[in-house]
Amino acid sequence: LHALTEAFGTVRDAVRIRDAPVQDLPLSAYDIAVERVCRNCRVNEQCWNREYEKTRTALNAASGEIRRRGRAHAEDFPPHFAARCENLAEFVANVNENLALRESRSRYRRRAADDTRLLRAQYDAMAQVLEEVSAAICAGAEPMEEETAALRRALSARGIALQAAFYRTRRGLECRIHAAAGMPRMLLQELEELAGEVCGRPLRFCNDGGETLVLREQETLRAVVGVGLRQRRGEEESGDSAAYFRTEEGKLYLILADGMGTGGHAARESAAFVRMLEGFLRAGVSVHGALRLLSPAFAVKNGGDSFTTCDILEVDLHTGESACYKCGAAPTYLCARDERGVRRISSGSMPVGLPEEMPETDRTRLQLEVGDLLVMVSDGLSEPEGDQWLTEYLSAHRFTSATSLAAEILEAGEARGCDRDDMTVLVLKLSAMRS
């Protein structure tokens, strides 16, 4: 909950709603022009007293074209009015000033309505996330009675007088053993092996001892991540940002974000997105929930004028069950260990930060195995000429390490002229966890 609170605070600090203009607008675009220009005009008496109806008719006649165009021109007014008006250019300028103010106020009201809608969507997402987290906390640890009974029989058969139990928690399977401090290391290893045999899964101690020893299910997959990043030719910073991390639950996340454009502004936008997303995911929020929170925040912050594509890979290191989430991101490539070739995972969704409440997120489920290799890239390596070259390159490549492959893809991309945009590569290689 502390991590979740910090993540919410980061989003809150990123959201700023622009202040309303202090100037109000007149009821009619003509009124202020009449007040400013006509009041001291030499022919004011003729226009606005003796020929009032004729003047109003002339202004009404011009209104249709002015409204259609959004701006007044001198030729919009009838010839008799234009010939008599001694300050026509000034009159037209004042009308256009008021039209601009009116349009500005209208845009602000539309923007305020959009911001209200987006913030309401974000608060709805916050409520759902807190409900999910609260439910997970309240659920606590679920006892596994059958496995616990089997473990206690096995301990008794070996003459080990300890209380032990299996639980299913949000971190996975746990075995808790109530014991006195200072237990011999040899007995710890025996307990580790015995508990693993009972549940049929490899377990490892995750604390240093004490009154309660905790064994947790060991991950079966070992992940190595290679990262390559190169900014656009002539730029000092890359507009792409990338991160990868493992959670306590044994989930690995790879994140690649591409801010709109290149250079410093794009770098700050993408880095902020990655930082906030990582905070939510580390706090146990689902990918979909985190995106529902962040998308409205970025839309309000940037007024819909900027966006960020995002590519997220979630891997369960216990089972290999994975999911690839995309919001406007470039393709991802799965290179399987067998002879199936290269699988291309593409996206038709929109980036994060557009005025929509929540862009549709493309999710592709994957089952990763030992020896599989997955490549994530930013669009600099797949545009503007397409990514066929990269698919062919990966199909023909003899993979060495994740780090060297990331560097080689960057070199190949630069040779093709892809450095006209930022280029980023994340390479994931899976192997078996050593016992």
C-alpha positions in Angstrom: 0.0 0.0 0.0 2.9 2.3 0.7 4.3 1.7 -2.8 0.8 2.2 -4.2 0.4 5.6 -2.4 3.7 6.8 -3.7 2.7 5.8 -7.3 -0.6 7.7 -6.9 1.3 10.8 -5.6 3.6 10.7 -8.7 0.6 10.8 -11.0 -1.1 13.5 -8.9 1.9 15.8 -9.2 2.1 15.2 -12.9 -1.5 16.5 -13.5 -2.0 20.2 -13.9 -5.2 21.8 -15.3 -4.6 25.2 -17.0 -6.2 28.2 -15.4 -9.2 29.8 -17.0 -8.7 33.1 -19.0 -9.4 36.1 -16.9 -11.1 38.0 -19.7 -14.8 37.4 -20.4 -16.4 37.6 -23.8 -19.2 39.9 -25.0 -22.6 38.6 -26.0 -22.1 39.7 -29.6 -18.9 40.0 -31.6 -20.2 43.4 -32.9 -20.9 45.0 -29.6 -17.4 45.9 -28.5 -16.5 47.0 -32.1 -19.5 49.4 -32.0 -18.5 50.6 -28.6 -14.9 51.2 -29.4 -15.1 52.5 -33.0 -18.6 53.9 -33.6 -19.0 55.9 -30.4 -16.7 58.7 -31.5 -17.2 58.4 -35.2 -18.4 61.5 -37.1 -21.3 59.6 -38.7 -22.5 57.9 -35.5 -25.8 59.7 -35.4 -26.6 58.7 -39.0 -25.7 55.0 -38.6 -27.2 54.4 -35.2 -30.1 56.7 -35.0 -31.5 57.9 -38.3 -30.6 54.7 -40.2 -30.5 52.2 -37.3 -32.5 49.5 -39.1 -30.4 49.9 -42.3 -27.2 49.5 -40.3 -28.4 46.4 -38.4 -29.5 44.9 -41.7 -26.0 45.4 -43.1 -24.4 43.8 -40.1 -26.8 40.8 -40.3 -26.1 40.4 -44.0 -22.3 40.1 -43.3 -22.8 37.7 -40.3 -23.3 34.5 -42.4 -20.1 34.7 -44.3 -18.1 35.8 -41.2 -19.5 32.9 -39.2 -18.7 30.4 -41.9 -15.1 31.7 -42.3 -14.6 32.5 -38.6 -13.0 35.8 -39.5 -14.4 39.1 -40.9 -13.2 40.8 -44.1 -14.1 44.3 -45.3 -15.8 42.9 -48.4 -18.2 40.9 -46.3 -20.2 44.1 -45.6 -22.7 45.5 -48.2 -21.2 48.3 -50.5 -23.4 51.1 -49.1 -22.2 50.3 -45.5 -18.6 50.0 -46.5 -18.7 53.2 -48.5 -20.2 55.2 -45.6 -18.0 53.7 -42.7 -15.0 56.0 -42.3 -13.2 53.5 -39.9 -14.0 50.2 -41.6 -10.5 48.7 -41.2 -10.5 49.4 -37.4 -14.1 48.1 -37.2 -13.2 44.8 -38.9 -10.1 44.5 -36.7 -12.2 44.8 -33.5 -14.7 42.3 -34.8 -11.9 39.8 -35.5 -10.4 40.4 -32.0 -13.7 39.5 -30.4 -14.1 36.4 -32.6 -10.7 35.2 -31.6 -11.5 35.7 -27.9 -14.8 33.9 -28.3 -13.1 30.9 -30.0 -10.5 30.9 -27.3 -13.1 30.7 -24.6 -15.0 28.0 -26.6 -11.8 25.9 -26.8 -11.2 26.3 -23.1 -14.7 25.2 -22.3 -14.3 22.1 -24.5 -10.9 21.4 -22.9 -12.3 21.8 -19.4 -15.1 19.4 -20.3 -12.6 16.9 -21.7 -10.4 17.2 -18.6 -13.4 16.6 -16.3 -14.3 13.5 -18.2 -10.7 12.2 -18.2 -10.2 12.9 -14.5 -13.5 11.2 -13.7 -12.3 8.1 -15.7 -9.0 8.2 -13.8 -10.7 8.4 -10.4 -12.9 5.5 -11.4 -9.8 3.5 -12.3 -8.2 4.5 -8.9 -11.3 3.1 -7.1 -11.1 -0.2 -9.1 -7.4 -0.5 -8.4 -7.8 0.1 -4.7 -10.7 -2.4 -4.6 -8.5 -5.0 -6.3 -5.6 -4.4 -3.9 -7.8 -4.4 -0.9 -9.4 -7.7 -1.9 -5.9 -9.2 -2.4 -4.8 -8.0 1.1 -8.0 -9.2 2.8 -7.7 -12.6 1.1 -4.4 -13.1 2.9 -2.9 -16.6 2.7 -5.1 -19.6 1.7 -4.2 -22.8 3.6 -3.4 -25.8 1.5 -4.7 -28.6 3.8 -3.9 -31.7 1.7 -0.2 -30.6 1.1 0.1 -29.5 4.7 -1.0 -32.9 6.0 1.4 -34.7 3.7 4.3 -32.6 4.8 3.5 -33.2 8.5 3.5 -36.9 7.9 6.8 -36.7 6.1 8.4 -34.7 9.0 7.0 -37.2 11.5 8.4 -40.1 9.6 11.9 -38.6 9.8 11.6 -37.8 13.4 11.5 -34.0 12.9 9.3 -32.3 15.4 8.4 -29.1 13.7 5.1 -27.4 12.9 4.8 -26.6 9.1 2.0 -25.6 6.7 1.6 -24.8 3.0 -0.2 -21.6 1.9 -1.3 -20.2 -1.4 -0.5 -16.4 -1.4 -0.4 -13.6 -3.9 3.3 -14.3 -4.1 2.7 -17.9 -5.0 3.1 -21.1 -3.0 4.7 -20.7 0.5 5.7 -23.2 3.1 5.9 -21.8 6.7 7.9 -23.7 9.3 7.7 -22.7 13.0 11.0 -23.4 14.5 13.6 -22.2 17.1 16.3 -19.8 15.9 19.7 -21.2 15.1 18.6 -24.3 13.2 21.6 -26.2 11.7 22.1 -25.5 8.0 22.1 -29.2 7.2 18.5 -29.5 8.6 17.5 -26.4 6.6 18.6 -28.1 3.4 16.8 -31.2 4.4 13.6 -29.3 5.0 13.9 -27.5 1.7 14.2 -30.7 -0.2 11.4 -32.5 1.7 8.9 -29.6 1.3 9.8 -29.5 -2.4 9.2 -33.2 -2.8 5.8 -33.0 -1.1 4.4 -30.2 -3.3 6.2 -31.2 -6.4 7.9 -27.9 -7.0 11.3 -26.5 -6.2 11.3 -24.3 -3.0 13.9 -22.0 -1.5 14.2 -20.3 1.9 13.5 -16.6 1.5 14.4 -15.4 5.0 17.5 -15.8 7.2 15.8 -17.6 10.1 13.9 -16.8 13.2 10.8 -18.2 14.8 9.1 -18.7 11.4 11.0 -19.9 8.3 9.5 -19.3 4.9 10.1 -21.3 1.8 8.8 -19.9 -1.4 8.3 -21.5 -4.8 11.5 -21.1 -6.9 11.3 -19.6 -10.3 12.0 -22.2 -13.1 13.1 -19.6 -15.7 16.2 -17.4 -15.7 16.0 -14.2 -17.7 18.8 -12.3 -19.2 17.9 -8.9 -20.8 20.0 -7.0 -23.3 19.4 -3.3 -23.9 20.5 -1.1 -26.8 19.7 2.5 -27.2 20.8 5.1 -29.7 19.4 8.6 -30.2 18.5 10.1 -33.5 21.4 11.4 -35.6 22.2 14.9 -34.4 20.3 14.8 -31.2 21.8 14.8 -27.7 19.0 12.7 -26.1 16.8 9.8 -27.1 13.0 10.2 -26.9 12.8 6.5 -26.1 12.9 5.2 -22.5 13.2 1.5 -21.4 13.2 -0.4 -18.1 13.0 -3.9 -16.9 12.6 -5.3 -13.4 11.4 -8.4 -11.4 8.8 -8.3 -8.7 8.6 -10.3 -5.5 5.9 -12.4 -7.1 8.4 -13.7 -9.7 7.1 -11.6 -12.5 9.4 -10.0 -15.0 8.4 -6.8 -16.8 10.0 -5.2 -19.8 8.8 -1.7 -20.7 9.6 0.4 -23.8 8.1 3.8 -24.3 8.5 6.2 -27.3 7.7 9.8 -26.7 6.3 11.9 -29.5 9.1 13.4 -31.6 12.7 13.3 -30.6 15.1 15.1 -28.2 14.7 16.4 -24.7 10.9 16.9 -24.6 10.2 13.4 -25.9 12.8 12.0 -23.5 11.1 13.6 -20.5 7.6 12.4 -21.5 8.6 8.8 -22.1 10.8 8.7 -19.0 7.9 10.0 -16.8 5.6 7.4 -18.3 8.0 4.5 -17.6 8.7 5.7 -14.1 5.0 5.9 -13.2 4.1 2.7 -14.8 6.9 0.9 -13.0 5.7 2.3 -9.7 2.2 0.9 -10.2 3.4 -2.5 -11.4 5.8 -2.9 -8.5 2.9 -2.1 -6.2 1.0 -5.0 -7.6 -1.4 -3.2 -9.9 -2.3 -5.0 -13.1 -1.0 -3.7 -16.5 -4.5 -2.9 -17.6 -5.3 -1.0 -14.3 -2.0 1.0 -14.5 -2.7 2.1 -18.1 -6.3 3.1 -17.2 -4.7 5.4 -14.5 -1.9 6.8 -16.6 -3.7 7.5 -19.9 -6.1 10.1 -18.6 -3.3 11.7 -16.5 -1.1 12.2 -19.6 -4.0 13.4 -21.7 -4.9 16.1 -19.1 -1.2 17.0 -18.6 -0.5 17.5 -22.3 -3.9 18.7 -23.5 -4.0 15.9 -26.0 -1.2 17.6 -27.9 1.4 14.9 -27.1 1.4 11.1 -26.8 3.6 8.2 -25.9 3.6 4.7 -27.3 4.2 1.9 -24.9 5.2 -1.7 -25.2 5.0 -3.9 -22.1 6.0 -7.6 -21.7 4.9 -9.5 -18.6 6.5 -12.8 -17.9 5.7 -15.3 -15.1 9.1 -16.8 -14.3 7.5 -19.7 -12.6 5.4 -20.9 -15.5 6.5 -19.0 -18.6 3.0 -17.7 -19.1 3.4 -14.2 -20.6 1.5 -11.3 -22.2 2.5 -8.6 -24.6 0.6 -5.3 -24.2 0.8 -2.6 -26.8 -0.5 0.9 -27.2 0.6 2.2 -30.6 3.9 0.4 -30.3 6.1 -1.1 -33.0 6.1 -4.9 -33.6 7.7 -7.4 -31.2 9.4 -10.6 -32.4 9.4 -14.0 -30.7 12.2 -16.3 -31.8 11.3 -19.7 -30.6 13.9 -22.4 -29.7 12.4 -24.9 -32.1 12.0 -24.5 -35.9 8.9 -22.4 -35.9 10.8 -19.3 -37.1 10.1 -15.8 -36.1 6.6 -14.8 -34.9 5.8 -11.1 -35.4 3.4 -9.5 -32.8 1.9 -6.3 -34.1 -0.5 -3.6 -32.8 -3.3 -1.6 -34.2 -4.0 0.4 -31.0 -3.5 4.0 -30.3 -0.8 5.6 -28.0 -1.3 6.8 -24.5 -2.1 10.5 -23.9 -4.7 11.0 -26.5 -8.0 12.6 -25.4 -9.8 9.2 -25.3 -10.5 8.0 -21.7 -8.6 4.8 -22.3 -7.1 3.6 -25.6 -7.7 0.0 -26.6 -4.7 -2.0 -25.5 -3.7 -4.9 -27.7 -2.9 -7.9 -25.5 -1.3 -11.1 -26.9 -0.9 -14.1 -24.7 2.3 -16.1 -25.0 3.8 -19.3 -23.6 7.5 -18.8 -23.3 9.9 -21.8 -23.0 13.5 -22.3 -22.1 15.6 -21.1 -25.0 13.1 -18.7 -26.4 14.2 -15.2 -27.3 12.0 -12.1 -27.6 12.9 -8.8 -29.2 11.2 -5.5 -28.5 12.1 -2.4 -30.6 11.0 1.2 -31.0 9.5 2.4 -34.3 12.8 3.9 -35.5 13.8 0.3 -36.5 10.6 -0.5 -38.3 9.7 2.8 -40.1 9.4 4.2 -42.7 10.3 1.4 -45.0 8.8 -1.4 -42.9 10.3 -4.2 -40.7 10.7 -7.0 -43.2 14.5 -6.6 -43.0 14.4 -7.2 -39.2 12.2 -10.3 -39.5 14.7 -11.7 -42.1 17.7 -10.7 -40.0 16.3 -12.5 -36.9 15.4 -15.6 -38.9 18.9 -15.9 -40.3 20.7 -14.9 -37.1 22.6 -17.4 -34.9 21.9 -16.0 -31.4 24.7 -15.6 -29.0 23.8 -13.4 -26.0 21.0 -11.0 -25.4 23.4 -8.1 -25.0 25.3 -8.8 -28.1 22.1 -9.2 -30.2 20.8 -5.9 -29.0 24.0 -4.2 -30.1 24.0 -6.0 -33.5 20.4 -5.0 -34.2 21.4 -1.3 -33.6 24.4 -1.6 -35.9 22.3 -3.2 -38.6 19.6 -0.5 -38.2 22.1 2.3 -38.5 23.6 0.8 -41.6 20.1 0.9 -43.1 19.6 4.6 -42.2 17.3 4.0 -39.3 19.2 6.5 -37.2 16.9 9.2 -38.7 14.8 8.4 -35.6 15.6 7.2 -32.1 16.4 3.4 -31.9 15.9 1.2 -28.9 16.1 -2.6 -28.5 15.2 -4.9 -25.6 16.2 -8.5 -26.0 15.0 -11.2 -23.5 16.6 -14.6 -23.5 15.2 -17.4 -21.2 17.1 -20.3 -19.8 16.5 -22.9 -17.1 17.1 -21.8 -13.5 19.9 -23.7 -11.9 19.0 -25.8 -8.9 
